[in-house]
């Protein structure tokens, strides 16, 4: 494992790319008073580095990584821990992710889920999110249109 992590460390900065419209969207959400967090199955060192490289680390009120919990996603534990840290209730929380593990973790934590399908459309028949969006801009448009009360950005996925 240490060989793998050394390889990651030496190549990580060149691989990380932030998805289009994420930074502007996070700026908007933060300015509007949303409490934002990251829940990821990555190690803390890589998560923080990726958020720094994307220049989006300051937007988040909490970061829960695999290093912070006994069980990662699809367990509800990291989602619940993030909610506790930022003082959010399940009914005012939205888990945004891009995998079935995000949807399963959200469901187990009794929060709504949204899927950003940046990698293309997936088959969501077995695991069903509450919302689907093609990208972050579409999510932001829907948020502005519907004027939802309180969302929490649970995960930003970075290329890498």
PDB file of C-alpha atoms in Angstrom:
ATOM      1  CA  UNK A   1       0.000   0.000   0.000  1.00  0.00           C
ATOM      2  CA  UNK A   2       2.795   2.416   0.819  1.00  0.00           C
ATOM      3  CA  UNK A   3       4.240   1.975  -2.691  1.00  0.00           C
ATOM      4  CA  UNK A   4       0.828   2.868  -4.118  1.00  0.00           C
ATOM      5  CA  UNK A   5       0.550   5.971  -1.921  1.00  0.00           C
ATOM      6  CA  UNK A   6       4.077   7.070  -2.859  1.00  0.00           C
ATOM      7  CA  UNK A   7       3.117   6.768  -6.523  1.00  0.00           C
ATOM      8  CA  UNK A   8      -0.013   8.821  -5.865  1.00  0.00           C
ATOM      9  CA  UNK A   9       1.948  11.469  -3.995  1.00  0.00           C
ATOM     10  CA  UNK A  10       4.433  11.869  -6.821  1.00  0.00           C
ATOM     11  CA  UNK A  11       1.771  12.122  -9.552  1.00  0.00           C
ATOM     12  CA  UNK A  12      -1.268  13.581  -7.799  1.00  0.00           C
ATOM     13  CA  UNK A  13      -0.751  17.253  -8.582  1.00  0.00           C
ATOM     14  CA  UNK A  14      -0.596  16.585 -12.331  1.00  0.00           C
ATOM     15  CA  UNK A  15      -3.769  14.461 -12.314  1.00  0.00           C
ATOM     16  CA  UNK A  16      -6.209  16.569 -10.284  1.00  0.00           C
ATOM     17  CA  UNK A  17      -8.667  18.712 -12.241  1.00  0.00           C
ATOM     18  CA  UNK A  18     -11.801  20.360 -10.935  1.00  0.00           C
ATOM     19  CA  UNK A  19     -14.984  19.859 -12.924  1.00  0.00           C
ATOM     20  CA  UNK A  20     -16.435  22.791 -14.825  1.00  0.00           C
ATOM     21  CA  UNK A  21     -18.540  25.275 -12.845  1.00  0.00           C
ATOM     22  CA  UNK A  22     -17.774  23.690  -9.457  1.00  0.00           C
ATOM     23  CA  UNK A  23     -15.727  26.580  -8.066  1.00  0.00           C
ATOM     24  CA  UNK A  24     -18.250  29.236  -9.136  1.00  0.00           C
ATOM     25  CA  UNK A  25     -21.097  27.099  -7.806  1.00  0.00           C
ATOM     26  CA  UNK A  26     -19.403  26.600  -4.447  1.00  0.00           C
ATOM     27  CA  UNK A  27     -18.707  30.334  -4.210  1.00  0.00           C
ATOM     28  CA  UNK A  28     -22.405  30.983  -4.784  1.00  0.00           C
ATOM     29  CA  UNK A  29     -23.570  28.362  -2.281  1.00  0.00           C
ATOM     30  CA  UNK A  30     -21.191  29.590   0.405  1.00  0.00           C
ATOM     31  CA  UNK A  31     -22.180  33.237  -0.150  1.00  0.00           C
ATOM     32  CA  UNK A  32     -25.832  32.199   0.143  1.00  0.00           C
ATOM     33  CA  UNK A  33     -25.133  30.722   3.591  1.00  0.00           C
ATOM     34  CA  UNK A  34     -25.129  27.004   2.813  1.00  0.00           C
ATOM     35  CA  UNK A  35     -23.075  24.769   5.075  1.00  0.00           C
ATOM     36  CA  UNK A  36     -20.807  22.697   2.881  1.00  0.00           C
ATOM     37  CA  UNK A  37     -18.914  19.518   3.573  1.00  0.00           C
ATOM     38  CA  UNK A  38     -16.941  16.842   1.810  1.00  0.00           C
ATOM     39  CA  UNK A  39     -17.522  13.142   2.455  1.00  0.00           C
ATOM     40  CA  UNK A  40     -15.104  10.886   0.638  1.00  0.00           C
ATOM     41  CA  UNK A  41     -13.543   7.443   0.728  1.00  0.00           C
ATOM     42  CA  UNK A  42     -10.166   9.002  -0.067  1.00  0.00           C
ATOM     43  CA  UNK A  43      -7.389   9.508   2.452  1.00  0.00           C
ATOM     44  CA  UNK A  44      -7.308  12.946   4.093  1.00  0.00           C
ATOM     45  CA  UNK A  45      -3.914  13.873   2.666  1.00  0.00           C
ATOM     46  CA  UNK A  46      -5.110  13.442  -0.936  1.00  0.00           C
ATOM     47  CA  UNK A  47      -8.508  14.996  -0.307  1.00  0.00           C
ATOM     48  CA  UNK A  48      -7.087  18.171   1.195  1.00  0.00           C
ATOM     49  CA  UNK A  49      -4.403  18.392  -1.487  1.00  0.00           C
ATOM     50  CA  UNK A  50      -6.997  18.030  -4.257  1.00  0.00           C
ATOM     51  CA  UNK A  51      -9.212  20.706  -2.723  1.00  0.00           C
ATOM     52  CA  UNK A  52      -6.195  22.998  -2.395  1.00  0.00           C
ATOM     53  CA  UNK A  53      -5.178  22.416  -6.013  1.00  0.00           C
ATOM     54  CA  UNK A  54      -8.738  23.161  -7.129  1.00  0.00           C
ATOM     55  CA  UNK A  55      -8.703  26.302  -4.969  1.00  0.00           C
ATOM     56  CA  UNK A  56     -11.940  25.237  -3.281  1.00  0.00           C
ATOM     57  CA  UNK A  57     -10.788  24.153   0.194  1.00  0.00           C
ATOM     58  CA  UNK A  58     -11.971  27.400   1.893  1.00  0.00           C
ATOM     59  CA  UNK A  59     -15.592  26.753   0.870  1.00  0.00           C
ATOM     60  CA  UNK A  60     -15.981  23.691   3.080  1.00  0.00           C
ATOM     61  CA  UNK A  61     -17.032  23.707   6.704  1.00  0.00           C
ATOM     62  CA  UNK A  62     -15.957  20.111   7.258  1.00  0.00           C
ATOM     63  CA  UNK A  63     -14.151  17.279   5.534  1.00  0.00           C
ATOM     64  CA  UNK A  64     -14.771  13.648   6.477  1.00  0.00           C
ATOM     65  CA  UNK A  65     -12.359  11.187   4.891  1.00  0.00           C
ATOM     66  CA  UNK A  66     -11.760   7.481   5.205  1.00  0.00           C
ATOM     67  CA  UNK A  67      -9.167   8.354   7.869  1.00  0.00           C
ATOM     68  CA  UNK A  68     -11.921   9.792  10.097  1.00  0.00           C
ATOM     69  CA  UNK A  69     -14.299   6.823  10.257  1.00  0.00           C
ATOM     70  CA  UNK A  70     -14.290   3.089  10.896  1.00  0.00           C
ATOM     71  CA  UNK A  71     -16.408   2.410   7.804  1.00  0.00           C
ATOM     72  CA  UNK A  72     -16.477   4.439   4.612  1.00  0.00           C
ATOM     73  CA  UNK A  73     -19.312   4.791   2.150  1.00  0.00           C
ATOM     74  CA  UNK A  74     -21.718   3.032   1.608  1.00  0.00           C
ATOM     75  CA  UNK A  75     -21.901   3.093   5.401  1.00  0.00           C
ATOM     76  CA  UNK A  76     -23.863   6.095   6.715  1.00  0.00           C
ATOM     77  CA  UNK A  77     -21.111   6.799   9.259  1.00  0.00           C
ATOM     78  CA  UNK A  78     -19.174   9.460   7.272  1.00  0.00           C
ATOM     79  CA  UNK A  79     -22.367  11.270   6.237  1.00  0.00           C
ATOM     80  CA  UNK A  80     -23.664  11.303   9.807  1.00  0.00           C
ATOM     81  CA  UNK A  81     -20.298  12.494  11.130  1.00  0.00           C
ATOM     82  CA  UNK A  82     -20.255  15.367   8.620  1.00  0.00           C
ATOM     83  CA  UNK A  83     -23.796  16.379   9.591  1.00  0.00           C
ATOM     84  CA  UNK A  84     -22.859  16.388  13.280  1.00  0.00           C
ATOM     85  CA  UNK A  85     -19.780  18.510  12.592  1.00  0.00           C
ATOM     86  CA  UNK A  86     -21.741  21.196  10.750  1.00  0.00           C
ATOM     87  CA  UNK A  87     -24.908  20.972  12.798  1.00  0.00           C
ATOM     88  CA  UNK A  88     -27.135  19.752   9.962  1.00  0.00           C
ATOM     89  CA  UNK A  89     -30.276  17.653  10.287  1.00  0.00           C
ATOM     90  CA  UNK A  90     -31.059  14.811   7.860  1.00  0.00           C
ATOM     91  CA  UNK A  91     -34.149  16.598   6.530  1.00  0.00           C
ATOM     92  CA  UNK A  92     -32.060  19.630   5.538  1.00  0.00           C
ATOM     93  CA  UNK A  93     -29.196  17.683   4.006  1.00  0.00           C
ATOM     94  CA  UNK A  94     -28.498  16.699   0.422  1.00  0.00           C
ATOM     95  CA  UNK A  95     -25.699  14.267  -0.411  1.00  0.00           C
ATOM     96  CA  UNK A  96     -24.314  15.040  -3.856  1.00  0.00           C
ATOM     97  CA  UNK A  97     -22.146  12.378  -5.416  1.00  0.00           C
ATOM     98  CA  UNK A  98     -21.431  10.410  -8.527  1.00  0.00           C
ATOM     99  CA  UNK A  99     -21.563   6.769  -7.467  1.00  0.00           C
ATOM    100  CA  UNK A 100     -23.922   4.194  -6.060  1.00  0.00           C
ATOM    101  CA  UNK A 101     -21.917   4.308  -2.819  1.00  0.00           C
ATOM    102  CA  UNK A 102     -22.870   7.964  -2.368  1.00  0.00           C
ATOM    103  CA  UNK A 103     -26.544   7.150  -2.873  1.00  0.00           C
ATOM    104  CA  UNK A 104     -26.390   4.148  -0.529  1.00  0.00           C
ATOM    105  CA  UNK A 105     -24.627   6.184   2.182  1.00  0.00           C
ATOM    106  CA  UNK A 106     -27.207   8.965   1.847  1.00  0.00           C
ATOM    107  CA  UNK A 107     -30.096   6.536   2.051  1.00  0.00           C
ATOM    108  CA  UNK A 108     -28.618   4.801   5.101  1.00  0.00           C
ATOM    109  CA  UNK A 109     -28.120   8.212   6.763  1.00  0.00           C
ATOM    110  CA  UNK A 110     -31.738   9.121   5.922  1.00  0.00           C
ATOM    111  CA  UNK A 111     -30.804  12.082   3.724  1.00  0.00           C
ATOM    112  CA  UNK A 112     -31.766  12.909   0.141  1.00  0.00           C
ATOM    113  CA  UNK A 113     -29.274  12.161  -2.606  1.00  0.00           C
ATOM    114  CA  UNK A 114     -28.392  13.766  -5.902  1.00  0.00           C
ATOM    115  CA  UNK A 115     -26.193  12.266  -8.564  1.00  0.00           C
ATOM    116  CA  UNK A 116     -23.988  14.308 -10.857  1.00  0.00           C
ATOM    117  CA  UNK A 117     -23.429  12.210 -13.937  1.00  0.00           C
ATOM    118  CA  UNK A 118     -20.180  13.797 -15.093  1.00  0.00           C
ATOM    119  CA  UNK A 119     -18.919  10.452 -16.342  1.00  0.00           C
ATOM    120  CA  UNK A 120     -22.052   9.792 -18.408  1.00  0.00           C
ATOM    121  CA  UNK A 121     -25.454   8.312 -17.741  1.00  0.00           C
ATOM    122  CA  UNK A 122     -25.575   5.288 -15.470  1.00  0.00           C
ATOM    123  CA  UNK A 123     -28.228   2.661 -14.826  1.00  0.00           C
ATOM    124  CA  UNK A 124     -29.907   3.724 -11.578  1.00  0.00           C
ATOM    125  CA  UNK A 125     -32.528   0.966 -11.323  1.00  0.00           C
ATOM    126  CA  UNK A 126     -31.092  -0.881  -8.330  1.00  0.00           C
ATOM    127  CA  UNK A 127     -29.815   2.166  -6.438  1.00  0.00           C
ATOM    128  CA  UNK A 128     -32.107   5.144  -7.000  1.00  0.00           C
ATOM    129  CA  UNK A 129     -31.047   8.706  -6.134  1.00  0.00           C
ATOM    130  CA  UNK A 130     -33.639  11.366  -5.379  1.00  0.00           C
ATOM    131  CA  UNK A 131     -32.270  13.695  -8.076  1.00  0.00           C
ATOM    132  CA  UNK A 132     -30.144  13.416 -11.244  1.00  0.00           C
ATOM    133  CA  UNK A 133     -28.070  16.178 -12.821  1.00  0.00           C
ATOM    134  CA  UNK A 134     -25.704  16.038 -15.769  1.00  0.00           C
ATOM    135  CA  UNK A 135     -23.279  18.478 -14.148  1.00  0.00           C
ATOM    136  CA  UNK A 136     -22.862  21.058 -11.406  1.00  0.00           C
ATOM    137  CA  UNK A 137     -24.255  23.892 -13.514  1.00  0.00           C
ATOM    138  CA  UNK A 138     -27.516  21.980 -14.025  1.00  0.00           C
ATOM    139  CA  UNK A 139     -27.707  21.381 -10.266  1.00  0.00           C
ATOM    140  CA  UNK A 140     -27.142  25.092  -9.576  1.00  0.00           C
ATOM    141  CA  UNK A 141     -29.831  26.036 -12.101  1.00  0.00           C
ATOM    142  CA  UNK A 142     -32.314  23.674 -10.431  1.00  0.00           C
ATOM    143  CA  UNK A 143     -31.386  25.041  -7.014  1.00  0.00           C
ATOM    144  CA  UNK A 144     -32.028  28.600  -8.173  1.00  0.00           C
ATOM    145  CA  UNK A 145     -35.275  27.605  -9.858  1.00  0.00           C
ATOM    146  CA  UNK A 146     -36.748  25.658  -6.975  1.00  0.00           C
ATOM    147  CA  UNK A 147     -35.173  27.796  -4.216  1.00  0.00           C
ATOM    148  CA  UNK A 148     -34.664  24.904  -1.865  1.00  0.00           C
ATOM    149  CA  UNK A 149     -34.132  25.781   1.811  1.00  0.00           C
ATOM    150  CA  UNK A 150     -30.881  24.122   2.845  1.00  0.00           C
ATOM    151  CA  UNK A 151     -28.503  21.942   0.911  1.00  0.00           C
ATOM    152  CA  UNK A 152     -25.212  20.575   1.924  1.00  0.00           C
ATOM    153  CA  UNK A 153     -22.519  19.849  -0.656  1.00  0.00           C
ATOM    154  CA  UNK A 154     -21.382  16.454   0.453  1.00  0.00           C
ATOM    155  CA  UNK A 155     -18.789  15.611  -2.068  1.00  0.00           C
ATOM    156  CA  UNK A 156     -16.831  17.259  -4.806  1.00  0.00           C
ATOM    157  CA  UNK A 157     -15.360  14.779  -7.160  1.00  0.00           C
ATOM    158  CA  UNK A 158     -12.091  15.734  -8.779  1.00  0.00           C
ATOM    159  CA  UNK A 159     -10.543  14.187 -11.879  1.00  0.00           C
ATOM    160  CA  UNK A 160      -7.586  12.157 -10.872  1.00  0.00           C
TER     161      UNK A 160
END
